[in-house]
CSV table of C-alpha atoms in Angstrom, one decimal:
chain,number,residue,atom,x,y,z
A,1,UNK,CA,0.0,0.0,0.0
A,2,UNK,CA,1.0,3.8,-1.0
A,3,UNK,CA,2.8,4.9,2.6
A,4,UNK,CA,0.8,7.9,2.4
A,5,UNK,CA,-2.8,6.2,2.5
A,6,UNK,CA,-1.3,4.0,5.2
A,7,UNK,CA,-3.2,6.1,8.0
A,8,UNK,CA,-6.7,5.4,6.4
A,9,UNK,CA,-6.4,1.9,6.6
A,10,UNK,CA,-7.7,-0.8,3.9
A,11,UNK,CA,-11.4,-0.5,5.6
A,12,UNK,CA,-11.2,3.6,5.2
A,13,UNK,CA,-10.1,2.9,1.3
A,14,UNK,CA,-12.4,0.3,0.7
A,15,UNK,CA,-15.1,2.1,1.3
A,16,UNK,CA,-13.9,5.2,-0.3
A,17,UNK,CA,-13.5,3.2,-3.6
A,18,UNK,CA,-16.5,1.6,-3.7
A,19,UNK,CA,-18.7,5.3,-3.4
A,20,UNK,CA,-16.3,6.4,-5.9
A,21,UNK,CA,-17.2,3.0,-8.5
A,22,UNK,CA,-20.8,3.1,-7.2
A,23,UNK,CA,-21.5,6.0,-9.3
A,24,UNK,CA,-22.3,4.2,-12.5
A,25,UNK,CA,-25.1,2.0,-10.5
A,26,UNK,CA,-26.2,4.7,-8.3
A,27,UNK,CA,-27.0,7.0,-11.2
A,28,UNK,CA,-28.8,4.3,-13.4
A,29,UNK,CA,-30.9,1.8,-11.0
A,30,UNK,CA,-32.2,5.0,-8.7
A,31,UNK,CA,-33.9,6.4,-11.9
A,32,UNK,CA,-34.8,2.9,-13.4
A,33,UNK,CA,-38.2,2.5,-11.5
A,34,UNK,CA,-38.9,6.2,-12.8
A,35,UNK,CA,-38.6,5.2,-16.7
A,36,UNK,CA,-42.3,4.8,-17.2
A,37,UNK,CA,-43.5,8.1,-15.2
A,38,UNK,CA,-40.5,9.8,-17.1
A,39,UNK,CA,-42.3,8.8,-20.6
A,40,UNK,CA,-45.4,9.9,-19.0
A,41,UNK,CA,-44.7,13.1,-17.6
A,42,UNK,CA,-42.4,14.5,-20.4
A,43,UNK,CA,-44.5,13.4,-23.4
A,44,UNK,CA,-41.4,11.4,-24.6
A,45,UNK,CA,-41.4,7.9,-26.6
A,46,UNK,CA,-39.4,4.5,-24.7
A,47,UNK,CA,-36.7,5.2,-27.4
A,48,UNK,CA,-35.9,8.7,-26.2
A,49,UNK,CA,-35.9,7.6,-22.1
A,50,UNK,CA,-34.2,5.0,-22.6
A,51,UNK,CA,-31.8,7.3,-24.7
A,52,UNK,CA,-31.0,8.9,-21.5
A,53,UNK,CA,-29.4,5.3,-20.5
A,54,UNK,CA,-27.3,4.3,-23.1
A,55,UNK,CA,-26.2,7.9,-23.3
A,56,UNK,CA,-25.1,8.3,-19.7
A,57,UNK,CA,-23.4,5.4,-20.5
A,58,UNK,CA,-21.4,6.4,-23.6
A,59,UNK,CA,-20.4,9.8,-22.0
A,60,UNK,CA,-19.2,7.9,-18.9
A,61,UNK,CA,-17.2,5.7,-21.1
A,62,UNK,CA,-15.4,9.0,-22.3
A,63,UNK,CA,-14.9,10.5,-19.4
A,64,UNK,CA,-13.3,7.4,-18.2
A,65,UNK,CA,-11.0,7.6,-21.2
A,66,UNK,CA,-10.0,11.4,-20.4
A,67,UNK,CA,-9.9,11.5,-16.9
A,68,UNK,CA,-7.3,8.7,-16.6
A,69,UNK,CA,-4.6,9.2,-18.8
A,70,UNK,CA,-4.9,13.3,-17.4
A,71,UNK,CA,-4.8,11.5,-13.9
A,72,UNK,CA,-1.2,10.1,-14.2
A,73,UNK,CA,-0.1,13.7,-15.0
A,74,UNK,CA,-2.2,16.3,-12.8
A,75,UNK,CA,-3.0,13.5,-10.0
A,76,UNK,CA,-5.5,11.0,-9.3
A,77,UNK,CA,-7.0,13.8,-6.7
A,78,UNK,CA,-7.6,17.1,-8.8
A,79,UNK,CA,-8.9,15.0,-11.7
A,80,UNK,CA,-11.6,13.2,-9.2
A,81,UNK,CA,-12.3,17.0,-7.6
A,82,UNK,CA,-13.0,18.4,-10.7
A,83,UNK,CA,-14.8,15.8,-12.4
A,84,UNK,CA,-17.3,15.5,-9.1
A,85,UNK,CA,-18.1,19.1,-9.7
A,86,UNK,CA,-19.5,18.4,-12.9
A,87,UNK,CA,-21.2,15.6,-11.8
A,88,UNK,CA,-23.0,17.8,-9.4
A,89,UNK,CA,-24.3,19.9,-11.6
A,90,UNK,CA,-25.3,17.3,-14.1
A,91,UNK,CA,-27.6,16.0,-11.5
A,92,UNK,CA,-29.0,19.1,-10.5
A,93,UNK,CA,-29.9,19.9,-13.9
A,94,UNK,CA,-31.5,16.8,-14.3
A,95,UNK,CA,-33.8,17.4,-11.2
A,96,UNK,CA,-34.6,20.8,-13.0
A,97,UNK,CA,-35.5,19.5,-16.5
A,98,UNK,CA,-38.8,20.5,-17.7
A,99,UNK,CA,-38.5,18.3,-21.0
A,100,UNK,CA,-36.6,15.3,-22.3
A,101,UNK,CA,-34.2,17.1,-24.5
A,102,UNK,CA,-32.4,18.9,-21.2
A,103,UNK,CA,-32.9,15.7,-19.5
A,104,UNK,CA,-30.6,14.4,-21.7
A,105,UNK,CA,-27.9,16.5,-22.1
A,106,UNK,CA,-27.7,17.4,-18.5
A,107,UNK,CA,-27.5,13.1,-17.9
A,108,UNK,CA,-24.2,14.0,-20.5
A,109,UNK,CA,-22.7,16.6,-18.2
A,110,UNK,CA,-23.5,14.3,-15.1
A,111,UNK,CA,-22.0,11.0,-16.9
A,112,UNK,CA,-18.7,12.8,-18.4
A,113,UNK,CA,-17.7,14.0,-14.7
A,114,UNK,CA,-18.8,10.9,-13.1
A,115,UNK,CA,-16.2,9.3,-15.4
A,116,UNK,CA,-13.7,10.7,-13.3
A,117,UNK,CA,-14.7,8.5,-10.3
A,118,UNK,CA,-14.4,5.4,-12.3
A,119,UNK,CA,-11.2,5.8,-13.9
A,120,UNK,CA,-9.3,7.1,-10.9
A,121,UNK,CA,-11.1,4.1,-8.1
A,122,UNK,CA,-9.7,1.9,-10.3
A,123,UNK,CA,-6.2,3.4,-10.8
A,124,UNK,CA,-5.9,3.8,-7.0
A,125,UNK,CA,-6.5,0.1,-6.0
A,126,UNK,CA,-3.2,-0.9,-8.8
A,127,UNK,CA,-1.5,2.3,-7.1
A,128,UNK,CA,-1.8,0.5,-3.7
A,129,UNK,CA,-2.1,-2.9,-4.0
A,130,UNK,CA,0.1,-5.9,-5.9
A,131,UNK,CA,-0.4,-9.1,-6.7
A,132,UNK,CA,-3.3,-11.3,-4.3
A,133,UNK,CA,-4.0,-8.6,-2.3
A,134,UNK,CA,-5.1,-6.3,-5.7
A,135,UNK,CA,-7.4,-9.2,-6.6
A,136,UNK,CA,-9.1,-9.5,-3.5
A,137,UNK,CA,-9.4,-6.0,-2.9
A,138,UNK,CA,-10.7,-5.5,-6.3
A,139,UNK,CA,-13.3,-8.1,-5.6
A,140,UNK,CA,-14.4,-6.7,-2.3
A,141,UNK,CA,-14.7,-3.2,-3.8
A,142,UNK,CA,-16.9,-4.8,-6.1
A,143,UNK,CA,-18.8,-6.5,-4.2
A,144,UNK,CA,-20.1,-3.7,-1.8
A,145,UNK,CA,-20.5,-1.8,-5.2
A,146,UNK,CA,-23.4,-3.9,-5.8
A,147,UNK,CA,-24.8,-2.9,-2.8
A,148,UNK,CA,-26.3,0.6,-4.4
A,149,UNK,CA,-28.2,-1.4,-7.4
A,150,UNK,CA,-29.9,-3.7,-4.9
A,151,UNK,CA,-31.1,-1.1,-2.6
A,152,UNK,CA,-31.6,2.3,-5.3
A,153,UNK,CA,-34.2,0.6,-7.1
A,154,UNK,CA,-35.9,0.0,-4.2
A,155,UNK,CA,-35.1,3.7,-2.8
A,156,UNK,CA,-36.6,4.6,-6.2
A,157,UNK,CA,-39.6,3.4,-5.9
A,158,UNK,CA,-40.3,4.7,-2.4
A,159,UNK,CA,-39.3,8.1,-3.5
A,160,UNK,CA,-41.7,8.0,-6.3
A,161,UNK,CA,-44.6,6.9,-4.0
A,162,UNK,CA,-44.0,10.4,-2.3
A,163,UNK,CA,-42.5,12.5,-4.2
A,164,UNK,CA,-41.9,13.1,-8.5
A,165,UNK,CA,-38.8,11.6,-10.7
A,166,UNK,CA,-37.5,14.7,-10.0
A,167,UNK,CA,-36.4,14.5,-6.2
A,168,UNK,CA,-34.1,11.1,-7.2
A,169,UNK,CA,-31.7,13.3,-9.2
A,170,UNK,CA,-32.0,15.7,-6.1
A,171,UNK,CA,-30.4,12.5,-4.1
A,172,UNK,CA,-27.8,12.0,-6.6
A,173,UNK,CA,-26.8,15.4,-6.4
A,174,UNK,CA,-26.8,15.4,-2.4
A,175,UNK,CA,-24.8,12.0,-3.2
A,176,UNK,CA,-22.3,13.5,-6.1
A,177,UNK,CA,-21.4,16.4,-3.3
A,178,UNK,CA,-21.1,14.2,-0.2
A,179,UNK,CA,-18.4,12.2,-2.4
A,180,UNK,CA,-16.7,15.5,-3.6
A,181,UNK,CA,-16.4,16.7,0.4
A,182,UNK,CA,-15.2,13.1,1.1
A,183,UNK,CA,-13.0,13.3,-1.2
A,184,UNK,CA,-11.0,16.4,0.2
A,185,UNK,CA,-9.6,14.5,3.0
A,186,UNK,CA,-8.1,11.7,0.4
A,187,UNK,CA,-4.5,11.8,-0.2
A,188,UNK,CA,-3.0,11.7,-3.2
A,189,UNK,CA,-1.6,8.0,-4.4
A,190,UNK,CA,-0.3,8.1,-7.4
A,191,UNK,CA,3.6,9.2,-6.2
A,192,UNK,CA,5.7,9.7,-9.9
A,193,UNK,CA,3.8,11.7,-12.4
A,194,UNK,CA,3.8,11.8,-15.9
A,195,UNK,CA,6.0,14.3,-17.2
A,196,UNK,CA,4.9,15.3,-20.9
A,197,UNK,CA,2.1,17.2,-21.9
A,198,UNK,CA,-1.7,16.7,-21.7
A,199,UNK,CA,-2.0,15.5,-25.1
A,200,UNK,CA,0.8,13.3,-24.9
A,201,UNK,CA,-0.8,11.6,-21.8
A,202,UNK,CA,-4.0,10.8,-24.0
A,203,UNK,CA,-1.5,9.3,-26.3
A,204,UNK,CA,-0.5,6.8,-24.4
A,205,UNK,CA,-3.9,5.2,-24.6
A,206,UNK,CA,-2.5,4.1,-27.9
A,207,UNK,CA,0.6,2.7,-26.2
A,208,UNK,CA,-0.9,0.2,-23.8
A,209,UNK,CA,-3.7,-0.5,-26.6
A,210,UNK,CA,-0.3,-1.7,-28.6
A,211,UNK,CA,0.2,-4.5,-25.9
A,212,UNK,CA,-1.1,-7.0,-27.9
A,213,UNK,CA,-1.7,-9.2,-24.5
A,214,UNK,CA,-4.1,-6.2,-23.1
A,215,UNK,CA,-5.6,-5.6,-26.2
A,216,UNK,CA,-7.2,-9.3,-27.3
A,217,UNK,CA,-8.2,-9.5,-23.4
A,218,UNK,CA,-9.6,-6.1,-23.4
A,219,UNK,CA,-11.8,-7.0,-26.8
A,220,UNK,CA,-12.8,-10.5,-24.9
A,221,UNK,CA,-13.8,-9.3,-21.8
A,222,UNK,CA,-15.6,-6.4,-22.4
A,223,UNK,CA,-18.3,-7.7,-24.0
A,224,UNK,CA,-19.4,-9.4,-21.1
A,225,UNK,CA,-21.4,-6.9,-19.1
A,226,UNK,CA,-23.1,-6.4,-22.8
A,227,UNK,CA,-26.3,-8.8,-21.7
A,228,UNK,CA,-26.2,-7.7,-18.1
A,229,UNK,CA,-26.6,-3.7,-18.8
A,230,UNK,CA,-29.5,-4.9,-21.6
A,231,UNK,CA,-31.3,-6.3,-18.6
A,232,UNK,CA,-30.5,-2.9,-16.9
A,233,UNK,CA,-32.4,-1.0,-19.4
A,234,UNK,CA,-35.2,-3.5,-20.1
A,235,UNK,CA,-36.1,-4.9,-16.9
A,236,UNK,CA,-38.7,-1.9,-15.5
A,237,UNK,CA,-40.9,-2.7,-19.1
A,238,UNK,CA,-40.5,-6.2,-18.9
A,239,UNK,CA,-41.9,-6.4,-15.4
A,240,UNK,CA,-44.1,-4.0,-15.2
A,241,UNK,CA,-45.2,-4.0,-18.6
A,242,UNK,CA,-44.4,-7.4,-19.7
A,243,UNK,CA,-45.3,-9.3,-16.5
A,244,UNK,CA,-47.9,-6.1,-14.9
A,245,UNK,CA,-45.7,-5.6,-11.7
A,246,UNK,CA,-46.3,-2.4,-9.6
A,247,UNK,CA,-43.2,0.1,-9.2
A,248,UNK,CA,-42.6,-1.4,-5.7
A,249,UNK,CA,-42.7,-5.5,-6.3
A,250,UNK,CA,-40.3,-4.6,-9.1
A,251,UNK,CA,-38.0,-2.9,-7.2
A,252,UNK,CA,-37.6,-6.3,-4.9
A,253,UNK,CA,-37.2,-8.4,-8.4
A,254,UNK,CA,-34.6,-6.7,-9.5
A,255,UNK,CA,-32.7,-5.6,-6.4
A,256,UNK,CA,-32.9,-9.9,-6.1
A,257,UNK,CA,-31.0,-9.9,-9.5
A,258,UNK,CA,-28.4,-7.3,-8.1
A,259,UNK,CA,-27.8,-9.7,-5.4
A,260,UNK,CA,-26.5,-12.0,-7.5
A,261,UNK,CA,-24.0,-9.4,-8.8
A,262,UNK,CA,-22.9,-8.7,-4.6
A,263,UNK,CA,-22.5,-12.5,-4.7
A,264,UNK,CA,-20.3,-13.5,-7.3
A,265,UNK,CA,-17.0,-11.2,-6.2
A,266,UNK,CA,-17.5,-12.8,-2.6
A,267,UNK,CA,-17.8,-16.3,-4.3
A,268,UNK,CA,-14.7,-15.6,-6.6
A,269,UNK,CA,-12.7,-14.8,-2.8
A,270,UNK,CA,-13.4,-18.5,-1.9
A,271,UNK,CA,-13.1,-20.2,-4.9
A,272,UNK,CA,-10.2,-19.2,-6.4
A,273,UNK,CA,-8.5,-20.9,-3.4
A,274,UNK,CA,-9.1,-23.7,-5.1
A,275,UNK,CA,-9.8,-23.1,-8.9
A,276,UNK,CA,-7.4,-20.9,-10.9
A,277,UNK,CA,-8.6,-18.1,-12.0
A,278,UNK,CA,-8.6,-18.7,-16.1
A,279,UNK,CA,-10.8,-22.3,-15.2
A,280,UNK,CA,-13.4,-19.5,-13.3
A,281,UNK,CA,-13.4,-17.4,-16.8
A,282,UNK,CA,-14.2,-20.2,-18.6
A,283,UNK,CA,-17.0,-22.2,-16.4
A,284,UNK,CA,-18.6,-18.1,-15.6
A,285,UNK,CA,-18.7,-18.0,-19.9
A,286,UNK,CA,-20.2,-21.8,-20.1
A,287,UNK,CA,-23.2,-20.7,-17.5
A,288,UNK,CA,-24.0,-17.7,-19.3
A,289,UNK,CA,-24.4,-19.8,-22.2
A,290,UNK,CA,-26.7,-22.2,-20.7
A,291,UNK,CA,-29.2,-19.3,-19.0
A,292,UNK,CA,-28.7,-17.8,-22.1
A,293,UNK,CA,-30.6,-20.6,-23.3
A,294,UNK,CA,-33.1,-20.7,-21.0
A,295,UNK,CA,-34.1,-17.4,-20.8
A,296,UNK,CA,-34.4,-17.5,-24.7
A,297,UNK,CA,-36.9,-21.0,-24.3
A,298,UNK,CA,-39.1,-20.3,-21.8
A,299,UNK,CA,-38.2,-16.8,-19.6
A,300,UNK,CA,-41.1,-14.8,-20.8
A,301,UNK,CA,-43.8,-17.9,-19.6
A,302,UNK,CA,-43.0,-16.9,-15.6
A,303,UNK,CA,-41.3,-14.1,-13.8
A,304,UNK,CA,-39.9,-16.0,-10.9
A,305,UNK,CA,-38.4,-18.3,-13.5
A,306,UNK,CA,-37.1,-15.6,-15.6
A,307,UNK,CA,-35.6,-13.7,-12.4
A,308,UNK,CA,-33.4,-16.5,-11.1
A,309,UNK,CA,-32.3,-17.5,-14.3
A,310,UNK,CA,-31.0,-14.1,-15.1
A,311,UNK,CA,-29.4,-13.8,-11.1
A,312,UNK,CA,-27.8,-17.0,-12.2
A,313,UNK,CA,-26.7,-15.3,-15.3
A,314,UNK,CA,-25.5,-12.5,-13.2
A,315,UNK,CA,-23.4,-14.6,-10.7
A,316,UNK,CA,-21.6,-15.7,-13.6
A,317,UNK,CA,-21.1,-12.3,-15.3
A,318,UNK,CA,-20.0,-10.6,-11.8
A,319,UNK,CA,-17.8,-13.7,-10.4
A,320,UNK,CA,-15.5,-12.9,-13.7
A,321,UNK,CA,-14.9,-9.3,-13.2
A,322,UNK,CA,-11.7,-9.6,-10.2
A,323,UNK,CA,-10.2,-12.1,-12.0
A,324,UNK,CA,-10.5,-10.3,-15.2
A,325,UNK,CA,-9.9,-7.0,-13.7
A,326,UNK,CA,-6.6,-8.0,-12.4
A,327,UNK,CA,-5.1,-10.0,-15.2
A,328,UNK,CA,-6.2,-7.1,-17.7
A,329,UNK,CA,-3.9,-5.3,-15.1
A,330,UNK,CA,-1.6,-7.3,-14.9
A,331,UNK,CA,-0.5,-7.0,-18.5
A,332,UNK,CA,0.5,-3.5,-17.9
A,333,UNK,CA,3.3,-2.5,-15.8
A,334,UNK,CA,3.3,1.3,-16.4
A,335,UNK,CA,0.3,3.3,-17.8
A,336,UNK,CA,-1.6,2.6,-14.8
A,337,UNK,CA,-4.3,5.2,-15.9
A,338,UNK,CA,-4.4,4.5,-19.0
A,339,UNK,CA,-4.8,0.4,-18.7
A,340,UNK,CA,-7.8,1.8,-16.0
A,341,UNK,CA,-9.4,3.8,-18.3
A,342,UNK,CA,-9.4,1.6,-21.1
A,343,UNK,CA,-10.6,-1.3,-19.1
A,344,UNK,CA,-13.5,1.0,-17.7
A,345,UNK,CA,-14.0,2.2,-21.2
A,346,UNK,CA,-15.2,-0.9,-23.0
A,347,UNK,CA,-17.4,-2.4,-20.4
A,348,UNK,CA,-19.5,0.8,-20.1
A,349,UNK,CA,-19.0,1.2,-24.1
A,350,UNK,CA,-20.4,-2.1,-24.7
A,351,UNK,CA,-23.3,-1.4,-21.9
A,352,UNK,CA,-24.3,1.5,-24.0
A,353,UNK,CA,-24.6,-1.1,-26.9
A,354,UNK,CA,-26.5,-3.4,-25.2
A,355,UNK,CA,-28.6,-0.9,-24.1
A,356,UNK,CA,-28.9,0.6,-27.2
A,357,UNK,CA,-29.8,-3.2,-28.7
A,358,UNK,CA,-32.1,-4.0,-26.5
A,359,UNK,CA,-34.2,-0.8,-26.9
A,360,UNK,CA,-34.5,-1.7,-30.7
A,361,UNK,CA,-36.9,-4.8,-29.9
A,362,UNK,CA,-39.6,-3.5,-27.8
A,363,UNK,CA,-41.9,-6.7,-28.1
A,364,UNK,CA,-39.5,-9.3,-27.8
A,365,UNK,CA,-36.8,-8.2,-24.9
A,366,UNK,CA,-37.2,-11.5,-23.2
A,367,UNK,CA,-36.0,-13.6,-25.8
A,368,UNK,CA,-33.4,-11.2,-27.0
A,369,UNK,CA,-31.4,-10.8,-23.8
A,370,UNK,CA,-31.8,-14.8,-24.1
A,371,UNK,CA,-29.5,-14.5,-27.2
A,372,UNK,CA,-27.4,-12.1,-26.2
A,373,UNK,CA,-26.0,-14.4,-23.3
A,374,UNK,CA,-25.7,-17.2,-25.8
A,375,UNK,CA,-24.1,-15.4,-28.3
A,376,UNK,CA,-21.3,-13.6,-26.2
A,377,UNK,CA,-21.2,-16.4,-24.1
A,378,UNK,CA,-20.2,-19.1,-26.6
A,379,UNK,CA,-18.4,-16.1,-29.1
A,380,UNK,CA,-16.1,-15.0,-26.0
A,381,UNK,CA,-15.7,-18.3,-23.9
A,382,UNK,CA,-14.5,-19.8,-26.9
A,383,UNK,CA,-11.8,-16.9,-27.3
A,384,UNK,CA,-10.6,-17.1,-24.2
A,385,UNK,CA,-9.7,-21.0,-24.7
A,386,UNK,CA,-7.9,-20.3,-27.9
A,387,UNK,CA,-5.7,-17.5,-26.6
A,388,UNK,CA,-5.1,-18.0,-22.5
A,389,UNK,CA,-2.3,-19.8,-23.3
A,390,UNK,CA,-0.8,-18.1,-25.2
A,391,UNK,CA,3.0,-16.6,-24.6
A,392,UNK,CA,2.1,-12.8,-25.0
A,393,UNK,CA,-0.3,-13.0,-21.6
A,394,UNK,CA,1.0,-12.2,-18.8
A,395,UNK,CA,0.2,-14.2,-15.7
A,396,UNK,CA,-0.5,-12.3,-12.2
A,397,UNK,CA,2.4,-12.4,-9.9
């Protein structure tokens, strides 16, 4: 660990890393119970809502692949400081919007500074932390992550028994300046900075994306969270339009599905004492495969079968992040930032497509997240067998 973060202790920094990479989940599943009264209320079609989800998304993405590269030469500090501000006001002009047009551009302000917070939580734990002790932390930090999309939905929905859509951005803002004030009292980790210019340091996103062991790993496992952020954007119309669930009983449904995502990090702590890590890879591609299947068959005839298949699913796309996290990583020595952003990047990239897909189909979303998980599931576990081997990936200390 950095000496100077030594006075926080790992419980301090845990928890300050997970607020910091809760903001993608905090700021998606709060507003997801509000999707249909947001259609309502603002005259605007299910394409345009959901709009303002894959384009939080995208702008997230690219504020992950600004702020870290600029991180390795200003700090990982400033850059989180400044990009809180603008996530600050993003969500206070959200909470202001009087039509779905400054909706969504104010969700692109909020996402493009809450990119900071990803890119620099994620820098700081390969700052700190080598080797076993980066792969658990990173699965603990993930796993009380999860926490926010099992209990915002539910916080959703009792805020819009009470109140309007508006007051949830209100929270996120209250939420976006708690972190910033938090923030203050963090001290800086990153200890030898880049020395070049700005522009140079985006340029070296082109550098690590050289490394031709990041750069296959990178293209296979980002498409995993593809399916799972489809769900994301899908699941308040398929239950309570699909399966005719109030606000509140699908806020319990899918904060059950978010368990499975706190569940497969802890499980990866346990059973990588046993299993190395590239056989969990493959077995958590294999099971999304098979619910894949399932859901495609016969998900739309029940909900309760539909909602544990797709926790299974979830296990299985969560219990592969650490391990993937860290040997992603691992294939960088230098370029910390960078390597972070990229890897932060492409999941939340290919959530925007998957969000984007799944809006496309608005009669048959039960069948197409189905095929999604088969696709990707066969498609990337099949990649991963070919090239794990291989001499050009590097194997964690």
């Amino acid at each position: 660990m950095n000496k100077k973060q030594k006075f926080f202790g790992d419980r301090s920094i845990i928890a300050m890393l997970a607020l910091l990479s809760a903001f993608p989940p905090l700021s998606i599943d709060l507003y997801l119970p509000a999707l249909p009264r947001v259609m309502e209320m603002l005259h605007a079609s299910q394409r345009l809502v959901n709009l303002s989800l894959s384009l939080f998304l995208i702008f997230f993405a690219l504020g992950i692949l600004v702020w870290g590269p600029i991180s390795e030469k200003f700090g990982r500090k400033p850059i989180l400081l400044i990009g809180l501000a603008l996530y600050v006001l993003g969500s206070a002009g959200c909470a202001l919007s009087f039509n779905v047009t400054q909706l969504i551009v104010s969700r692109v302000f909020q996402s493009f500074g809450g990119g900071a917070a990803g890119a620099v939580a994620t820098a700081m734990v390969k700052d700190m932390y080598t080797g076993r002790k980066r792969e658990t932390m990173l699965a603990v930090v993930m796993a009380m992550v999860v926490v926010a999309p099992v209990v915002a939905p539910v916080i959703g929905a009792i805020i819009l028994e009470y109140m309007s859509w508006n007051a949830i951005f209100w929270v996120l803002t209250g939420v976006g300046a708690l972190s910033f004030f938090l923030s203050l009292l963090l001290q800086e980790t990153l200890e030898v900075r880049y020395s070049g210019s700005m522009v140079h340091s985006l340029g070296r996103l082109a550098v690590v994306m050289k490394n031709p062991g990041f750069s296959i790993l990178l293209g296979i496992f980002s498409l995993a969270p593809l399916p799972m952020m489809a769900f994301i954007a899908a699941s308040a119309f398929i239950y309570i339009q699909g399966f005719g669930m109030t606000e509140e009983m699908y806020s319990y449904y899918f904060g059950f599905n978010a368990l499975g995502a706190m569940v497969g990090p802890l499980l990866y702590i346990r059973l990588s004492r046993w299993i190395s890590p590239g056989n969990i890879i493959a077995c958590c591609f294999g099971l999304m495969t098979i619910c894949g299947i399932v859901i495609n068959v016969a998900g739309s005839n029940c909900p309760k079968l539909f909602a544990l298949t797709m926790a299974a699913a979830t296990v299985a796309m969560s219990l592969m992040r650490p391990p993937t996290a860290n040997l992603l990583l691992s294939q960088q020595e230098g370029d910390t930032g960078s390597a972070a952003s990229l890897i932060n990047f492409m999941g939340m990239f290919m959530g925007s497509v998957g969000m984007f897909l799944i809006s496309l189909e608005t009669e048959g979303m039960i069948s197409s997240l189905g095929l999604m998980q088969i696709v990707i599931g066969a498609v990337c576990g099949s990649l991963w067998l070919i090239f794990r081997g291989r001499s050009f990936i590097c194997q964690p200390a």
